Amino acid sequence: MADARWIYDLTIFLYAASVLFYFNDFLQSNRKVNRLAFGLLAVVWALQSAFFVSQVAAKSYFPVITLFETLFFYSWVLVSLSLLINYFFRIDLLVFFTNVIGFVVLVLSMFLPETPLTAISETLTSDLLLIHITLALFSYGAFSLSMIFSAMYLLQHKMLKEKRWTPLLRRLPSLDMLEAYAYRMNMVGVPMLLLAIILGIIWGRVVLPEKFWLDAKVLLSTLVLGAYSYWLYKRFSDTWQMRRLAQFNLTAFLLLLVNFLATDISTFHRWL
């Protein structure tokens, strides 16, 4: 793993450069700088993928168990999704905002030690558990993009209401498109999170104490699923305005962050 550490360090350096170039493009709308930022981001994705493959080769399990591994994988998911969506829909601001989050997540992983292989028990390397975590992280990626679309919606709504006809406003997709993209991301995220929870329950029934489902983390995960499901219900029932849906979407994401970070409330979800 030490041999692959240079890939990790180079990834952070190039990621920082890409985000800075995107920030410059955000301020000045420079297409040349934007293309350079996108090119660097593609290199970042390739380096992240190479580092992740090196982890898979060095370890006897799919590396999404420790907090270091989880943050790295979550960052990789955000980079992957932003590149895919930008390829199909060309939403430059989405790539910028998404990778601000992805870069912060990756930097946080710098301050975490990598847990030795001997500290990982066979129970934690169960295929069922690894699929459970991987699906949950992909759903978090979808919810992250949905949150960004809703934030862009609220920003544009405020600018239109205040009649601020700035260059930034012209770069934003229409309100209808932003709401539709947020909806699609939640439609992807909710089934993934539901399946992740179901697989986690199946794993828990086999390995954990009988009353594991009363664990605070399990209850909070169910609450997150309920919040996003309620958002979809309100969207379909058409009883809320789009602006209120966007606001609720941001609240649901804050709940998601609490669920992701508040591991001390759980008896068995603690990070290694």
Short mmCIF file of C-alpha atoms in Angstrom, two decimals:
data_model
loop_
_atom_site.label_atom_id
_atom_site.label_comp_id
_atom_site.label_asym_id
_atom_site.label_seq_id
_atom_site.Cartn_x
_atom_site.Cartn_y
_atom_site.Cartn_z
CA MET A 1 0.00 0.00 0.00
CA ALA A 2 2.91 2.33 0.71
CA ASP A 3 4.00 1.96 -2.93
CA ALA A 4 0.64 3.35 -4.05
CA ARG A 5 0.65 6.27 -1.61
CA TRP A 6 2.21 8.56 -4.21
CA ILE A 7 -0.91 8.06 -6.34
CA TYR A 8 -3.06 9.24 -3.44
CA ASP A 9 -0.86 12.31 -2.83
CA LEU A 10 -0.78 13.22 -6.53
CA THR A 11 -4.56 12.82 -6.69
CA ILE A 12 -5.09 15.41 -3.95
CA PHE A 13 -2.67 17.86 -5.59
CA LEU A 14 -4.34 17.60 -9.02
CA TYR A 15 -7.81 17.64 -7.46
CA ALA A 16 -6.98 20.91 -5.71
CA ALA A 17 -5.77 22.38 -9.02
CA SER A 18 -8.94 21.24 -10.81
CA VAL A 19 -11.23 22.78 -8.18
CA LEU A 20 -9.26 26.04 -8.29
CA PHE A 21 -9.57 26.19 -12.08
CA TYR A 22 -13.30 25.49 -11.80
CA PHE A 23 -13.55 28.29 -9.24
CA ASN A 24 -11.82 30.64 -11.67
CA ASP A 25 -14.28 29.60 -14.38
CA PHE A 26 -17.15 30.12 -11.91
CA LEU A 27 -16.02 33.71 -11.35
CA GLN A 28 -15.01 34.67 -14.88
CA SER A 29 -16.75 32.14 -17.19
CA ASN A 30 -13.53 31.21 -18.98
CA ARG A 31 -14.04 28.28 -21.38
CA LYS A 32 -10.32 27.59 -21.75
CA VAL A 33 -9.90 27.33 -17.99
CA ASN A 34 -13.04 25.19 -17.81
CA ARG A 35 -11.62 22.67 -20.30
CA LEU A 36 -8.35 22.55 -18.35
CA ALA A 37 -10.25 21.95 -15.10
CA PHE A 38 -12.30 19.17 -16.70
CA GLY A 39 -9.17 17.53 -18.10
CA LEU A 40 -7.51 17.57 -14.67
CA LEU A 41 -10.67 16.12 -13.15
CA ALA A 42 -10.59 13.24 -15.63
CA VAL A 43 -6.98 12.57 -14.57
CA VAL A 44 -8.07 12.71 -10.92
CA TRP A 45 -10.71 10.07 -11.61
CA ALA A 46 -8.13 7.83 -13.30
CA LEU A 47 -5.71 8.21 -10.37
CA GLN A 48 -8.46 7.57 -7.82
CA SER A 49 -9.47 4.44 -9.73
CA ALA A 50 -5.85 3.25 -9.85
CA PHE A 51 -5.41 3.82 -6.11
CA PHE A 52 -8.66 2.02 -5.37
CA VAL A 53 -7.61 -0.95 -7.51
CA SER A 54 -4.32 -1.06 -5.61
CA GLN A 55 -6.29 -1.20 -2.35
CA VAL A 56 -8.43 -4.06 -3.66
CA ALA A 57 -5.28 -5.94 -4.70
CA ALA A 58 -3.54 -5.36 -1.35
CA LYS A 59 -6.50 -6.26 0.87
CA SER A 60 -8.60 -9.37 1.22
CA TYR A 61 -11.91 -7.45 0.99
CA PHE A 62 -13.62 -4.69 -0.98
CA PRO A 63 -12.18 -1.58 0.76
CA VAL A 64 -15.22 0.29 2.07
CA ILE A 65 -14.99 -0.72 5.74
CA THR A 66 -12.85 1.90 7.50
CA LEU A 67 -13.59 5.63 7.60
CA PHE A 68 -10.55 6.31 5.38
CA GLU A 69 -11.78 3.81 2.79
CA THR A 70 -15.35 5.08 2.96
CA LEU A 71 -14.43 8.74 2.49
CA PHE A 72 -12.13 7.87 -0.41
CA PHE A 73 -14.81 5.77 -2.11
CA TYR A 74 -17.46 8.45 -1.54
CA SER A 75 -15.17 11.02 -3.17
CA TRP A 76 -14.62 8.66 -6.12
CA VAL A 77 -18.39 8.23 -6.48
CA LEU A 78 -18.90 12.02 -6.59
CA VAL A 79 -16.17 12.48 -9.22
CA SER A 80 -17.59 9.63 -11.32
CA LEU A 81 -21.17 10.91 -11.18
CA SER A 82 -20.16 14.49 -11.95
CA LEU A 83 -18.15 13.39 -15.00
CA LEU A 84 -21.02 11.23 -16.26
CA ILE A 85 -23.65 13.92 -15.87
CA ASN A 86 -21.43 16.58 -17.40
CA TYR A 87 -20.75 14.29 -20.38
CA PHE A 88 -24.46 13.81 -21.07
CA PHE A 89 -25.91 17.15 -19.95
CA ARG A 90 -23.02 19.69 -19.92
CA ILE A 91 -23.78 21.37 -16.59
CA ASP A 92 -20.46 22.94 -15.66
CA LEU A 93 -21.64 24.47 -12.39
CA LEU A 94 -22.80 21.07 -11.18
CA VAL A 95 -19.30 19.68 -11.73
CA PHE A 96 -17.80 22.59 -9.77
CA PHE A 97 -20.16 22.33 -6.79
CA THR A 98 -20.01 18.53 -6.68
CA ASN A 99 -16.23 18.47 -6.68
CA VAL A 100 -15.96 21.07 -3.96
CA ILE A 101 -17.71 18.46 -1.81
CA GLY A 102 -15.64 15.63 -3.27
CA PHE A 103 -12.38 17.47 -2.61
CA VAL A 104 -13.33 18.30 0.99
CA VAL A 105 -14.22 14.65 1.59
CA LEU A 106 -10.91 13.50 0.12
CA VAL A 107 -8.92 16.00 2.19
CA LEU A 108 -10.66 14.76 5.35
CA SER A 109 -9.41 11.25 4.55
CA MET A 110 -5.82 12.59 4.68
CA PHE A 111 -6.05 12.96 8.44
CA LEU A 112 -7.20 9.39 9.05
CA PRO A 113 -4.91 6.40 9.60
CA GLU A 114 -5.31 3.31 7.46
CA THR A 115 -6.39 0.41 9.68
CA PRO A 116 -4.05 -2.59 9.47
CA LEU A 117 -5.48 -5.69 7.84
CA THR A 118 -5.19 -7.62 11.08
CA ALA A 119 -7.69 -5.24 12.69
CA ILE A 120 -10.42 -6.14 10.19
CA SER A 121 -12.42 -9.15 11.32
CA GLU A 122 -13.92 -11.73 8.98
CA THR A 123 -17.37 -10.64 10.14
CA LEU A 124 -16.80 -7.16 8.71
CA THR A 125 -15.60 -8.50 5.37
CA SER A 126 -18.82 -10.38 4.64
CA ASP A 127 -19.90 -9.95 1.01
CA LEU A 128 -23.39 -9.01 2.17
CA LEU A 129 -22.07 -6.23 4.39
CA LEU A 130 -19.75 -4.89 1.70
CA ILE A 131 -22.61 -4.71 -0.83
CA HIS A 132 -24.74 -3.01 1.83
CA ILE A 133 -22.10 -0.29 2.38
CA THR A 134 -21.34 0.15 -1.34
CA LEU A 135 -25.02 0.61 -2.25
CA ALA A 136 -25.45 3.07 0.62
CA LEU A 137 -22.49 5.15 -0.61
CA PHE A 138 -23.81 5.21 -4.17
CA SER A 139 -27.18 6.37 -2.84
CA TYR A 140 -25.38 9.10 -0.87
CA GLY A 141 -23.72 10.19 -4.11
CA ALA A 142 -27.10 10.45 -5.85
CA PHE A 143 -28.56 12.38 -2.91
CA SER A 144 -25.54 14.72 -2.95
CA LEU A 145 -26.18 15.62 -6.59
CA SER A 146 -29.89 16.02 -5.87
CA MET A 147 -29.04 18.45 -3.06
CA ILE A 148 -26.80 20.47 -5.40
CA PHE A 149 -29.56 20.67 -8.02
CA SER A 150 -31.99 21.89 -5.36
CA ALA A 151 -29.48 24.45 -4.09
CA MET A 152 -28.99 25.71 -7.67
CA TYR A 153 -32.79 25.87 -8.01
CA LEU A 154 -33.11 28.02 -4.88
CA LEU A 155 -30.24 30.24 -6.01
CA GLN A 156 -31.81 30.83 -9.41
CA HIS A 157 -35.26 31.35 -7.91
CA LYS A 158 -33.86 34.03 -5.60
CA MET A 159 -31.97 35.75 -8.44
CA LEU A 160 -35.05 35.79 -10.66
CA LYS A 161 -37.22 37.14 -7.86
CA GLU A 162 -34.70 39.92 -7.21
CA LYS A 163 -34.26 40.52 -10.99
CA ARG A 164 -30.51 40.04 -10.84
CA TRP A 165 -29.63 39.37 -14.50
CA THR A 166 -26.03 38.29 -13.95
CA PRO A 167 -23.78 36.06 -16.12
CA LEU A 168 -24.18 33.37 -13.46
CA LEU A 169 -27.93 33.31 -14.04
CA ARG A 170 -27.41 32.65 -17.74
CA ARG A 171 -25.20 29.64 -16.96
CA LEU A 172 -27.82 27.94 -14.79
CA PRO A 173 -30.27 25.46 -16.36
CA SER A 174 -33.94 26.39 -16.20
CA LEU A 175 -35.86 25.94 -12.96
CA ASP A 176 -37.87 23.09 -14.47
CA MET A 177 -34.70 21.28 -15.52
CA LEU A 178 -33.06 21.68 -12.12
CA GLU A 179 -36.14 20.33 -10.37
CA ALA A 180 -36.33 17.42 -12.83
CA TYR A 181 -32.66 16.54 -12.28
CA ALA A 182 -33.14 16.61 -8.50
CA TYR A 183 -36.11 14.30 -8.89
CA ARG A 184 -34.17 11.84 -11.05
CA MET A 185 -31.30 11.68 -8.57
CA ASN A 186 -33.70 10.97 -5.72
CA MET A 187 -35.42 8.33 -7.84
CA VAL A 188 -32.01 6.65 -8.13
CA GLY A 189 -31.00 7.18 -4.51
CA VAL A 190 -34.15 5.96 -2.72
CA PRO A 191 -34.25 2.42 -4.20
CA MET A 192 -30.49 2.06 -3.64
CA LEU A 193 -30.75 3.13 0.00
CA LEU A 194 -33.79 0.87 0.50
CA LEU A 195 -31.88 -2.12 -0.88
CA ALA A 196 -28.84 -1.21 1.23
CA ILE A 197 -30.97 -1.14 4.38
CA ILE A 198 -32.64 -4.45 3.51
CA LEU A 199 -29.24 -6.12 2.98
CA GLY A 200 -27.98 -4.58 6.21
CA ILE A 201 -30.96 -6.01 8.08
CA ILE A 202 -30.35 -9.46 6.58
CA TRP A 203 -26.69 -9.29 7.62
CA GLY A 204 -27.67 -8.03 11.07
CA ARG A 205 -30.12 -10.90 11.61
CA VAL A 206 -27.27 -13.35 11.08
CA VAL A 207 -24.44 -11.63 12.95
CA LEU A 208 -25.76 -9.07 15.43
CA PRO A 209 -27.79 -9.31 18.65
CA GLU A 210 -31.50 -9.91 18.38
CA LYS A 211 -32.51 -6.27 19.03
CA PHE A 212 -29.99 -4.70 16.64
CA TRP A 213 -32.80 -2.94 14.76
CA LEU A 214 -33.34 -0.71 17.81
CA ASP A 215 -29.84 0.71 17.30
CA ALA A 216 -29.86 4.51 16.86
CA LYS A 217 -27.98 4.31 13.55
CA VAL A 218 -30.49 1.85 12.11
CA LEU A 219 -33.38 4.04 13.18
CA LEU A 220 -31.71 7.16 11.76
CA SER A 221 -31.01 5.43 8.43
CA THR A 222 -34.68 4.46 8.26
CA LEU A 223 -35.60 8.08 9.00
CA VAL A 224 -33.39 9.26 6.12
CA LEU A 225 -35.10 6.79 3.79
CA GLY A 226 -38.47 7.98 5.06
CA ALA A 227 -37.57 11.64 4.46
CA TYR A 228 -36.56 11.08 0.84
CA SER A 229 -39.54 8.79 0.24
CA TYR A 230 -41.81 11.50 1.63
CA TRP A 231 -40.14 13.99 -0.76
CA LEU A 232 -40.98 11.70 -3.69
CA TYR A 233 -44.54 11.31 -2.43
CA LYS A 234 -45.01 15.08 -2.20
CA ARG A 235 -43.49 15.53 -5.63
CA PHE A 236 -45.91 13.02 -7.14
CA SER A 237 -48.93 14.32 -5.23
CA ASP A 238 -48.15 17.87 -6.42
CA THR A 239 -49.23 19.43 -3.12
CA TRP A 240 -46.00 21.37 -2.58
CA GLN A 241 -44.49 24.14 -4.66
CA MET A 242 -41.14 23.37 -6.30
CA ARG A 243 -39.40 25.87 -4.05
CA ARG A 244 -40.66 24.10 -0.94
CA LEU A 245 -39.59 20.75 -2.39
CA ALA A 246 -36.10 22.13 -2.94
CA GLN A 247 -35.93 23.41 0.64
CA PHE A 248 -37.06 20.05 2.00
CA ASN A 249 -34.46 18.32 -0.16
CA LEU A 250 -31.70 20.35 1.50
CA THR A 251 -33.09 19.46 4.94
CA ALA A 252 -33.14 15.76 4.03
CA PHE A 253 -29.49 16.00 2.97
CA LEU A 254 -28.53 17.56 6.31
CA LEU A 255 -30.21 14.58 7.97
CA LEU A 256 -28.19 12.32 5.68
CA LEU A 257 -24.95 14.00 6.79
CA VAL A 258 -25.88 13.52 10.45
CA ASN A 259 -26.55 9.86 9.74
CA PHE A 260 -23.19 9.47 7.98
CA LEU A 261 -21.07 11.27 10.58
CA ALA A 262 -22.80 10.45 13.86
CA THR A 263 -21.35 6.98 14.30
CA ASP A 264 -20.83 7.35 18.06
CA ILE A 265 -24.58 6.96 18.59
CA SER A 266 -24.37 3.37 17.32
CA THR A 267 -23.17 0.26 19.12
CA PHE A 268 -21.91 -1.50 15.97
CA HIS A 269 -21.60 1.12 13.19
CA ARG A 270 -18.48 2.71 14.64
CA TRP A 271 -15.68 3.43 12.17
CA LEU A 272 -12.40 1.55 12.48
#
